[in-house]
């Protein structure tokens, strides 16, 4: 069971929210912070078999002595021999991008079929300045630019193979597939056909076009891939300044203006909310994809709710029901759980398990317990389960769920019922309500005002049963900078100058029960972030609290996405948006090449297993 007696005792400090708030706001937080976890630097008993990597600001991937890495795949690499190699002058065309790996690889999973390896990877978004770096504006200017940026989103499915120790893409594999913002997909589950999903192009509300901004991922034991739609909102805009946005569109961050300059609303009417106000309701879901059937239709599983999905961590409860944990990555939004009605049967037909079940939002109490509140019409005052699945944020607000510091990836311990979630940061904590007006008080698992470094919360369901509606929680780590701060922003006791980081984001457990932590933090390496260097990946020992840095990424990147080879001898890691601010990165090509998001493979020099 999770919280060991010392943790629990120390965490009683949080039971009095007033005290914890006073301490945090006043900055006199050392007592709490120091006791957030037991001592975590017990090198004598360390389970880590490597020397920690020091922070740096180099434009490369740095791994520990005894490990090596190589590039497997990059944005723009063609998946078929009729594609064209990446052209740094044009940065590709619509046609070439449709036959090539998308941009900004994020969550991923490796599947096996007859001894072959099929990697599915999300292409979350594009770096406009880079992909349109051939345009003076650094933005899409032509219809083909729009086609290109849409094609660079979505999911890439590719067979990969290892030869002479190096992994690479199998060009023309029958498994290779691109799923983009144009790919036809089905809408399934409770919201299928609901009036809020009906549009001129799809009067039945049953068929969507495309997926975009797929951030983290999930995978199911029946062999499918889950792509999670996150910041789907920023692609919509209004051509009519007098258009009155319904409250729900505002809650979901659908703006009147094209804030990032994607230009999709200008070039493709379905992204124009003045003309098609229901179109945004058809995005923000989890999409289930069969990676071994390139002709299969992806399915938007509305039963899992609609919000800015980060990832989907799926476990099978003792009953056989499927339990999916999911975060909504927005300041002051919520953490969710889905429990299927049907039971998982190994080798059986599990294809529609994600279409019916119960959806819950988490409420954390300061006494270190919490509960899952079911989102039903009775509890939320909403008209139907379909409406709850579309306006999930509104439903969770109605039941008083706990506003969180941007829930990112959730990861379930492989050997016990214990779940971890990265709460990446939240500058509005204690200062501003969320977009629904829900207060965001300092306290509970979100204990620092204007939280700039993030933390990882963990919880254990009562009785070790993922279906239990009650749980106990504590904080695994509070990230911070002890070289700059002495207060709460120094971080918890298991953070020191040698392992500090900010904004935990990607989380994944390896088969040994160690937690891999990837960061999407501020990489300016000064003031609050002095000494932290580029974004990184660390490994945490859940039992001792020890955290050790394993990898540092290139400049201006985020490290996101993990997958292990079947023999556990290769760890695939995503390097997303190197050089996103322009100029300082040429990863992975070096010289003066265009920086390209990449998937890298990490192996041990001695050929041993990694996790
Ligand atoms: Fe796409 Fe919440 O990170
Ligand atoms: Ca993320
Ligand atoms: Ca993030």
Coordinates of N, CA and C in Angstrom, one line a residue, residues 249-462:
X249 N -18.3 27.3 -25.2 CA -17.2 27.5 -26.1 C -16.1 28.3 -25.3
X250 N -16.5 29.3 -24.5 CA -15.6 30.0 -23.8 C -14.8 29.2 -22.8
X251 N -15.6 28.3 -22.1 CA -15.0 27.4 -21.1 C -13.9 26.6 -21.7
X252 N -14.1 26.2 -23.0 CA -13.2 25.3 -23.7 C -12.1 26.1 -24.4
X253 N -12.1 27.4 -24.2 CA -11.0 28.2 -24.8 C -11.1 28.4 -26.3
X254 N -12.3 28.4 -26.8 CA -12.5 28.7 -28.2 C -12.5 30.2 -28.3
X255 N -11.6 30.7 -29.1 CA -11.5 32.2 -29.2 C -12.1 32.7 -30.5
X256 N -12.3 34.0 -30.5 CA -12.7 34.7 -31.7 C -11.6 34.8 -32.7
X257 N -10.4 35.0 -32.2 CA -9.3 35.3 -33.1 C -8.4 34.1 -33.2
X258 N -7.7 34.0 -34.3 CA -6.7 32.9 -34.6 C -5.4 33.3 -33.9
X259 N -5.3 33.0 -32.6 CA -4.2 33.6 -31.8 C -2.8 33.2 -32.2
X260 N -2.7 32.0 -32.8 CA -1.4 31.5 -33.1 C -1.0 31.6 -34.6
X261 N -2.1 32.0 -35.4 CA -1.8 32.2 -36.8 C -1.8 30.9 -37.6
X262 N -2.5 29.9 -37.1 CA -2.7 28.6 -37.9 C -3.3 28.8 -39.2
X263 N -4.3 29.7 -39.2 CA -5.0 30.0 -40.5 C -6.0 29.0 -40.9
X264 N -6.3 28.0 -40.1 CA -7.2 26.9 -40.5 C -8.6 27.5 -40.7
X265 N -9.0 28.4 -39.8 CA -10.4 28.9 -39.9 C -10.5 29.8 -41.2
X266 N -9.5 30.3 -41.6 CA -9.5 31.1 -42.8 C -9.6 30.3 -44.1
X267 N -8.8 29.1 -44.0 CA -8.7 28.3 -45.2 C -9.7 27.1 -45.2
X268 N -10.3 26.8 -44.1 CA -11.2 25.7 -44.1 C -12.4 26.0 -43.2
X269 N -13.5 26.2 -43.8 CA -14.7 26.7 -43.2 C -15.1 26.0 -41.9
X270 N -14.8 24.7 -41.8 CA -15.2 24.0 -40.6 C -14.6 24.5 -39.3
X271 N -13.5 25.3 -39.4 CA -12.9 25.8 -38.3 C -13.4 27.2 -37.9
X272 N -14.3 27.7 -38.7 CA -14.9 29.0 -38.5 C -16.2 28.8 -37.6
X273 N -16.0 29.3 -36.4 CA -17.1 29.0 -35.4 C -18.4 29.8 -35.7
X274 N -18.2 30.9 -36.4 CA -19.4 31.7 -36.8 C -20.3 30.9 -37.8
X275 N -19.6 30.1 -38.6 CA -20.4 29.4 -39.6 C -20.7 28.0 -39.0
X276 N -19.9 27.4 -38.2 CA -20.1 26.0 -37.7 C -19.8 25.9 -36.2
X277 N -20.7 26.5 -35.4 CA -20.5 26.6 -34.0 C -20.4 25.3 -33.3
X278 N -20.9 24.2 -33.9 CA -20.8 22.9 -33.2 C -19.5 22.2 -33.5
X279 N -18.8 22.7 -34.5 CA -17.6 21.9 -34.9 C -16.6 21.7 -33.7
X280 N -16.4 22.7 -32.9 CA -15.4 22.5 -31.7 C -15.9 21.4 -30.8
X281 N -17.2 21.1 -30.8 CA -17.7 20.0 -29.9 C -17.3 18.7 -30.3
X282 N -16.7 18.6 -31.5 CA -16.3 17.3 -32.1 C -14.9 17.0 -32.0
X283 N -14.2 17.8 -31.2 CA -12.8 17.6 -30.9 C -12.6 17.7 -29.3
X284 N -11.5 17.2 -28.9 CA -11.3 17.2 -27.4 C -11.5 15.8 -26.8
X285 N -11.5 14.8 -27.7 CA -11.8 13.4 -27.2 C -10.5 12.6 -27.2
X286 N -10.7 11.3 -26.8 CA -9.7 10.3 -27.0 C -10.0 9.5 -28.2
X287 N -9.1 9.3 -29.0 CA -9.3 8.6 -30.3 C -8.6 7.2 -30.2
X288 N -9.4 6.2 -30.4 CA -8.9 4.8 -30.4 C -8.5 4.4 -31.8
X289 N -7.3 3.9 -32.0 CA -6.8 3.5 -33.3 C -6.2 2.1 -33.2
X290 N -6.5 1.3 -34.2 CA -6.0 0.0 -34.4 C -4.7 0.1 -35.2
X291 N -3.5 0.1 -34.6 CA -2.3 0.4 -35.3 C -1.9 -0.7 -36.3
X292 N -2.5 -1.9 -36.2 CA -2.1 -3.0 -37.0 C -3.1 -3.1 -38.2
X293 N -4.1 -2.3 -38.3 CA -5.0 -2.3 -39.4 C -5.1 -0.9 -40.0
X294 N -4.2 -0.7 -41.0 CA -4.1 0.7 -41.6 C -5.4 1.2 -42.2
X295 N -6.3 0.2 -42.6 CA -7.5 0.7 -43.2 C -8.7 0.9 -42.2
X296 N -8.4 0.7 -40.9 CA -9.4 0.8 -39.9 C -9.8 2.3 -39.7
X297 N -11.0 2.5 -39.2 CA -11.5 3.9 -39.0 C -11.2 4.2 -37.5
X298 N -10.5 5.3 -37.2 CA -10.3 5.7 -35.8 C -11.6 6.1 -35.2
X299 N -11.7 5.9 -33.9 CA -13.0 6.2 -33.2 C -12.8 7.2 -32.1
X300 N -13.6 8.2 -32.1 CA -13.5 9.2 -31.0 C -14.5 8.7 -29.9
X301 N -13.9 8.3 -28.8 CA -14.6 7.7 -27.7 C -15.1 8.7 -26.8
X302 N -16.4 9.1 -27.0 CA -16.9 10.2 -26.2 C -17.2 9.9 -24.8
X303 N -17.3 8.6 -24.5 CA -17.5 8.2 -23.1 C -16.4 8.6 -22.1
X304 N -15.2 8.8 -22.7 CA -14.1 9.2 -21.9 C -14.1 10.7 -21.6
X305 N -15.1 11.4 -22.1 CA -15.2 12.8 -21.8 C -14.5 13.7 -22.8
X306 N -14.8 15.0 -22.7 CA -14.2 16.0 -23.6 C -13.6 17.1 -22.8
X307 N -12.3 17.2 -22.9 CA -11.5 18.2 -22.3 C -10.1 18.2 -23.0
X308 N -9.2 18.9 -22.4 CA -7.9 19.0 -23.0 C -7.1 17.8 -22.5
X309 N -7.4 16.6 -23.2 CA -6.8 15.4 -22.7 C -5.3 15.4 -22.8
X310 N -4.6 15.0 -21.7 CA -3.2 14.8 -21.8 C -2.9 13.4 -22.2
X311 N -3.0 12.4 -21.3 CA -2.9 11.0 -21.8 C -4.0 10.2 -21.2
X312 N -3.9 8.9 -21.4 CA -4.9 8.0 -20.9 C -4.2 6.8 -20.3
X313 N -4.2 6.7 -19.0 CA -3.6 5.5 -18.4 C -4.6 4.5 -18.0
X314 N -4.4 3.3 -18.6 CA -5.5 2.3 -18.5 C -5.0 1.1 -17.7
X315 N -5.8 0.8 -16.8 CA -5.6 -0.4 -16.0 C -6.8 -1.3 -15.9
X316 N -6.6 -2.6 -15.7 CA -7.8 -3.5 -15.6 C -8.0 -3.7 -14.1
X317 N -9.2 -3.4 -13.6 CA -9.5 -3.6 -12.2 C -9.7 -5.1 -11.9
X318 N -9.7 -5.4 -10.6 CA -9.9 -6.8 -10.2 C -11.1 -7.4 -10.8
X319 N -12.2 -6.6 -11.0 CA -13.4 -7.1 -11.6 C -13.3 -7.4 -13.1
X320 N -12.3 -6.9 -13.7 CA -12.1 -7.0 -15.1 C -12.6 -5.8 -15.9
X321 N -13.2 -4.8 -15.1 CA -13.5 -3.5 -15.7 C -12.3 -2.7 -16.1
X322 N -12.4 -1.9 -17.2 CA -11.3 -1.1 -17.6 C -11.4 0.2 -16.9
X323 N -10.3 0.6 -16.3 CA -10.3 1.9 -15.6 C -9.3 2.8 -16.3
X324 N -9.7 4.0 -16.7 CA -8.8 4.9 -17.4 C -8.7 6.2 -16.6
X325 N -7.4 6.5 -16.3 CA -7.2 7.8 -15.6 C -6.7 8.8 -16.6
X326 N -7.2 10.1 -16.4 CA -7.0 11.1 -17.5 C -6.9 12.5 -16.8
X327 N -6.0 13.3 -17.3 CA -5.9 14.6 -16.8 C -6.4 15.6 -17.9
X328 N -6.8 16.8 -17.4 CA -7.2 17.9 -18.3 C -6.2 19.0 -18.1
X329 N -5.3 19.1 -19.1 CA -4.2 20.0 -18.9 C -4.6 21.5 -19.2
X330 N -5.1 22.1 -18.1 CA -5.4 23.5 -18.2 C -5.4 24.0 -16.7
X331 N -5.0 25.2 -16.6 CA -4.9 25.7 -15.2 C -6.3 25.6 -14.5
X332 N -6.3 25.0 -13.4 CA -7.5 24.9 -12.6 C -8.5 23.9 -13.1
X333 N -8.1 23.0 -14.0 CA -9.1 22.0 -14.5 C -8.9 20.7 -13.7
X334 N -9.4 19.6 -14.1 CA -9.6 18.5 -13.2 C -8.9 17.2 -13.7
X335 N -9.0 16.2 -12.8 CA -8.5 14.9 -13.0 C -9.7 14.0 -13.1
X336 N -9.7 13.0 -14.0 CA -10.8 12.2 -14.3 C -10.5 10.7 -14.2
X337 N -11.6 9.9 -14.0 CA -11.5 8.5 -14.1 C -12.7 7.9 -14.8
X338 N -12.5 7.0 -15.7 CA -13.5 6.3 -16.4 C -13.5 4.8 -16.0
X339 N -14.7 4.3 -15.7 CA -14.8 2.8 -15.4 C -15.8 2.2 -16.3
X340 N -15.3 1.2 -17.1 CA -16.2 0.6 -18.1 C -17.3 -0.2 -17.5
X341 N -18.4 -0.3 -18.3 CA -19.5 -1.2 -17.9 C -19.1 -2.6 -18.1
X342 N -18.5 -2.8 -19.3 CA -18.2 -4.2 -19.7 C -16.8 -4.6 -19.1
X343 N -16.6 -5.9 -19.2 CA -15.4 -6.5 -18.6 C -14.4 -6.9 -19.7
X344 N -13.1 -6.7 -19.5 CA -12.1 -7.0 -20.4 C -11.9 -8.6 -20.4
X345 N -11.9 -9.2 -21.5 CA -11.7 -10.6 -21.7 C -10.5 -10.8 -22.6
X346 N -9.5 -11.4 -22.0 CA -8.3 -11.6 -22.8 C -8.6 -12.5 -24.0
X347 N -8.2 -12.0 -25.2 CA -8.5 -12.7 -26.4 C -9.9 -12.6 -26.9
X348 N -10.8 -11.9 -26.1 CA -12.2 -11.7 -26.5 C -12.4 -10.5 -27.3
X349 N -13.7 -10.1 -27.6 CA -14.0 -8.9 -28.3 C -14.1 -7.7 -27.3
X350 N -13.0 -6.9 -27.3 CA -13.0 -5.8 -26.4 C -13.2 -4.5 -27.1
X351 N -13.6 -4.6 -28.4 CA -13.5 -3.4 -29.2 C -14.4 -2.3 -28.8
X352 N -15.4 -2.5 -28.1 CA -16.3 -1.4 -27.7 C -16.3 -1.1 -26.2
X353 N -15.3 -1.6 -25.5 CA -15.3 -1.4 -24.0 C -15.3 0.1 -23.6
X354 N -14.7 0.9 -24.5 CA -14.5 2.3 -24.1 C -15.7 3.1 -24.5
X355 N -16.8 2.4 -24.9 CA -18.0 3.2 -25.3 C -19.1 3.3 -24.3
X356 N -19.0 2.5 -23.2 CA -20.0 2.8 -22.2 C -19.3 2.5 -20.8
X357 N -19.7 3.4 -19.9 CA -19.1 3.3 -18.6 C -19.4 4.5 -17.8
X358 N -18.8 4.7 -16.6 CA -19.1 5.8 -15.7 C -17.9 6.7 -15.7
X359 N -18.1 8.0 -15.7 CA -17.1 9.0 -15.7 C -17.1 9.7 -14.3
X360 N -15.9 9.9 -13.8 CA -15.8 10.5 -12.4 C -14.8 11.7 -12.5
X361 N -14.9 12.6 -11.6 CA -13.9 13.7 -11.4 C -13.4 13.6 -9.9
X362 N -12.1 13.9 -9.8 CA -11.5 13.7 -8.4 C -11.6 14.9 -7.5
X363 N -11.9 14.6 -6.3 CA -12.0 15.6 -5.2 C -10.9 15.2 -4.2
X364 N -10.0 16.1 -4.0 CA -8.9 15.8 -3.0 C -9.2 16.6 -1.7
X365 N -9.1 15.9 -0.6 CA -9.3 16.6 0.7 C -8.0 16.8 1.4
X366 N -8.0 17.8 2.3 CA -6.7 18.1 2.9 C -6.3 17.1 4.0
X367 N -7.2 16.2 4.3 CA -6.8 15.2 5.3 C -6.1 14.0 4.6
X368 N -5.6 14.2 3.4 CA -4.9 13.2 2.6 C -5.7 12.1 2.1
X369 N -7.0 12.3 2.1 CA -7.9 11.4 1.4 C -8.6 12.1 0.2
X370 N -9.2 11.3 -0.6 CA -9.9 11.9 -1.7 C -11.0 10.9 -2.2
X371 N -11.8 11.4 -3.1 CA -12.9 10.5 -3.7 C -13.2 10.9 -5.1
X372 N -13.7 9.9 -5.8 CA -14.1 10.1 -7.1 C -15.6 10.4 -7.1
X373 N -16.0 11.5 -7.7 CA -17.4 11.9 -7.8 C -18.0 11.5 -9.2
X374 N -19.0 10.7 -9.2 CA -19.5 10.3 -10.5 C -20.2 11.5 -11.2
X375 N -20.0 11.6 -12.5 CA -20.7 12.7 -13.3 C -21.9 12.1 -13.9
X376 N -23.0 12.3 -13.3 CA -24.3 11.8 -13.7 C -25.2 13.0 -13.9
X377 N -26.3 12.8 -14.7 CA -27.3 14.0 -14.8 C -27.8 14.4 -13.5
X378 N -28.0 13.5 -12.6 CA -28.6 13.9 -11.2 C -27.5 14.7 -10.5
X379 N -26.3 14.3 -10.5 CA -25.2 15.0 -9.7 C -24.9 16.3 -10.3
X380 N -25.0 16.4 -11.7 CA -24.5 17.6 -12.3 C -25.6 18.6 -12.7
X381 N -26.8 18.1 -12.7 CA -27.9 18.9 -13.2 C -28.0 19.1 -14.7
X382 N -27.2 18.3 -15.4 CA -27.2 18.3 -16.8 C -28.2 17.3 -17.4
X383 N -28.5 17.5 -18.6 CA -29.7 16.8 -19.2 C -29.5 15.4 -19.5
X384 N -28.2 15.0 -19.8 CA -28.0 13.6 -20.3 C -26.6 13.3 -20.1
X385 N -26.3 12.0 -20.2 CA -24.9 11.5 -20.1 C -24.2 12.0 -21.4
X386 N -24.9 12.1 -22.5 CA -24.3 12.6 -23.7 C -23.7 14.0 -23.5
X387 N -24.6 14.9 -22.9 CA -24.2 16.2 -22.6 C -23.0 16.3 -21.7
X388 N -23.0 15.4 -20.7 CA -21.8 15.4 -19.8 C -20.5 15.0 -20.5
X389 N -20.7 14.1 -21.5 CA -19.5 13.7 -22.3 C -19.0 14.7 -23.2
X390 N -19.8 15.7 -23.5 CA -19.4 16.8 -24.4 C -19.0 18.0 -23.6
X391 N -19.7 18.3 -22.5 CA -19.3 19.5 -21.7 C -18.8 19.0 -20.3
X392 N -17.8 18.1 -20.4 CA -17.3 17.5 -19.2 C -16.8 18.4 -18.2
X393 N -16.1 19.5 -18.6 CA -15.6 20.4 -17.7 C -16.8 21.1 -16.8
X394 N -17.8 21.4 -17.5 CA -19.0 22.0 -16.8 C -19.6 21.0 -15.8
X395 N -19.5 19.7 -16.2 CA -20.1 18.7 -15.3 C -19.2 18.6 -14.0
X396 N -17.9 18.6 -14.2 CA -17.0 18.4 -13.1 C -17.0 19.7 -12.2
X397 N -17.2 20.8 -12.8 CA -17.4 22.0 -12.0 C -18.7 21.9 -11.1
X398 N -19.7 21.4 -11.7 CA -21.0 21.3 -11.0 C -20.9 20.4 -9.7
X399 N -20.0 19.4 -9.7 CA -19.9 18.5 -8.6 C -18.8 19.0 -7.6
X400 N -18.2 20.1 -7.9 CA -17.2 20.6 -7.0 C -15.9 19.8 -6.9
X401 N -15.5 19.3 -8.1 CA -14.2 18.6 -8.2 C -13.0 19.6 -7.8
X402 N -11.9 19.0 -7.5 CA -10.7 19.9 -7.1 C -10.0 20.4 -8.3
X403 N -9.9 21.8 -8.3 CA -9.2 22.4 -9.4 C -7.7 22.1 -9.3
X404 N -7.0 21.7 -10.3 CA -5.7 21.2 -10.2 C -4.7 22.1 -10.9
X405 N -3.4 21.9 -10.6 CA -2.3 22.6 -11.3 C -1.9 22.0 -12.6
X406 N -2.8 22.0 -13.5 CA -2.6 21.4 -14.9 C -2.2 20.0 -14.9
X407 N -3.1 19.1 -14.7 CA -2.8 17.6 -14.8 C -2.2 17.2 -16.1
X408 N -1.0 16.7 -16.1 CA -0.4 16.2 -17.4 C -0.5 14.7 -17.3
X409 N 0.6 14.0 -17.6 CA 0.5 12.5 -17.7 C 0.1 11.8 -16.4
X410 N -0.6 10.8 -16.5 CA -0.9 9.9 -15.4 C -0.2 8.6 -15.6
X411 N 0.4 8.0 -14.6 CA 1.0 6.7 -14.8 C 0.7 5.8 -13.6
X412 N 0.4 4.5 -13.9 CA 0.0 3.6 -12.9 C 1.2 2.6 -12.6
X413 N 1.4 2.5 -11.3 CA 2.5 1.6 -10.9 C 2.2 0.1 -11.4
X414 N 3.2 -0.5 -12.0 CA 2.9 -1.9 -12.6 C 2.7 -3.0 -11.6
X415 N 3.1 -2.7 -10.3 CA 3.1 -3.8 -9.3 C 2.2 -3.6 -8.2
X416 N 1.6 -2.4 -8.1 CA 0.6 -2.2 -7.0 C -0.4 -1.1 -7.4
X417 N -1.5 -1.0 -6.7 CA -2.5 0.0 -7.1 C -2.1 1.3 -6.5
X418 N -1.3 2.0 -7.3 CA -0.8 3.3 -7.0 C -0.6 4.1 -8.3
X419 N -1.2 5.3 -8.3 CA -1.2 6.1 -9.5 C -0.5 7.4 -9.3
X420 N 0.2 7.9 -10.3 CA 0.9 9.2 -10.2 C 0.4 10.1 -11.3
X421 N 0.4 11.4 -11.0 CA 0.0 12.4 -12.0 C 0.9 13.6 -11.9
X422 N 1.5 14.0 -13.0 CA 2.3 15.2 -13.0 C 1.4 16.5 -13.1
X423 N 1.6 17.3 -12.1 CA 0.9 18.6 -12.1 C 1.9 19.7 -12.5
X424 N 1.9 20.1 -13.7 CA 3.1 20.7 -14.3 C 3.4 22.1 -13.8
X425 N 2.5 22.9 -13.6 CA 2.7 24.3 -13.0 C 1.3 25.0 -13.1
X426 N 1.2 26.1 -12.5 CA -0.1 26.9 -12.5 C 0.1 28.3 -12.0
X427 N 0.4 29.2 -12.8 CA 0.7 30.5 -12.3 C -0.6 31.2 -11.8
X428 N -1.7 30.6 -12.0 CA -2.9 31.2 -11.5 C -3.3 30.6 -10.1
X429 N -2.6 29.6 -9.6 CA -3.0 29.0 -8.4 C -3.0 30.1 -7.2
X430 N -4.2 30.1 -6.6 CA -4.3 31.0 -5.5 C -4.5 32.5 -5.9
X431 N -4.6 32.7 -7.2 CA -4.7 34.1 -7.7 C -5.9 34.3 -8.6
X432 N -6.2 33.3 -9.4 CA -7.3 33.4 -10.4 C -8.2 32.2 -10.4
X433 N -9.5 32.3 -10.6 CA -10.3 31.1 -10.8 C -10.0 30.5 -12.2
X434 N -10.5 29.3 -12.4 CA -10.4 28.7 -13.7 C -11.4 29.4 -14.7
X435 N -11.5 28.9 -15.9 CA -12.3 29.6 -16.9 C -13.8 29.4 -16.5
X436 N -14.1 28.5 -15.7 CA -15.5 28.3 -15.3 C -15.9 29.1 -14.0
X437 N -14.9 29.8 -13.5 CA -15.1 30.6 -12.3 C -14.9 29.8 -11.0
X438 N -14.5 28.6 -11.1 CA -14.2 27.8 -9.9 C -12.9 28.3 -9.2
X439 N -13.0 28.5 -7.9 CA -11.8 29.0 -7.2 C -10.7 28.0 -7.2
X440 N -9.5 28.6 -7.1 CA -8.3 27.7 -7.1 C -7.5 28.0 -5.9
X441 N -8.0 27.6 -4.7 CA -7.3 27.9 -3.5 C -6.0 27.1 -3.3
X442 N -5.1 27.7 -2.6 CA -3.9 27.0 -2.3 C -4.2 25.9 -1.3
X443 N -3.7 24.7 -1.5 CA -4.0 23.6 -0.5 C -4.0 22.3 -1.2
X444 N -4.2 21.3 -0.4 CA -4.3 19.9 -0.9 C -3.1 19.6 -1.8
X445 N -3.3 18.9 -2.9 CA -2.2 18.5 -3.8 C -1.6 19.7 -4.6
X446 N -2.2 20.9 -4.4 CA -1.8 22.1 -5.1 C -1.3 23.1 -4.1
X447 N -0.2 22.9 -3.4 CA 0.0 23.7 -2.2 C 0.8 24.9 -2.3
X448 N 1.2 25.3 -3.6 CA 2.0 26.6 -3.7 C 1.3 27.6 -4.6
X449 N 1.2 28.8 -4.1 CA 0.7 29.9 -4.8 C 1.5 30.2 -6.1
X450 N 0.8 30.5 -7.2 CA 1.5 30.9 -8.4 C 2.5 29.8 -8.8
X451 N 2.1 28.6 -8.7 CA 3.1 27.4 -8.8 C 3.8 27.4 -10.1
X452 N 5.1 27.7 -10.0 CA 5.9 27.8 -11.2 C 6.7 26.5 -11.5
X453 N 6.9 25.6 -10.6 CA 7.7 24.5 -10.8 C 7.0 23.1 -11.0
X454 N 5.8 23.0 -10.4 CA 5.1 21.8 -10.6 C 5.4 20.8 -9.5
X455 N 4.5 19.7 -9.5 CA 4.7 18.6 -8.5 C 4.1 17.4 -9.1
X456 N 4.4 16.3 -8.4 CA 3.8 15.0 -8.8 C 2.9 14.5 -7.6
X457 N 1.7 14.3 -7.8 CA 0.8 13.8 -6.8 C 0.6 12.3 -7.1
X458 N 0.4 11.5 -6.0 CA 0.1 10.1 -6.2 C -1.0 9.7 -5.2
X459 N -1.7 8.6 -5.6 CA -2.8 8.2 -4.7 C -2.9 6.7 -4.8
X460 N -3.5 6.1 -3.8 CA -3.7 4.7 -3.7 C -5.2 4.5 -3.5
X461 N -5.9 3.7 -4.4 CA -7.3 3.5 -4.1 C -7.5 2.6 -2.9
X462 N -8.6 2.9 -2.1 CA -8.8 2.1 -1.0 C -9.0 0.6 -1.3

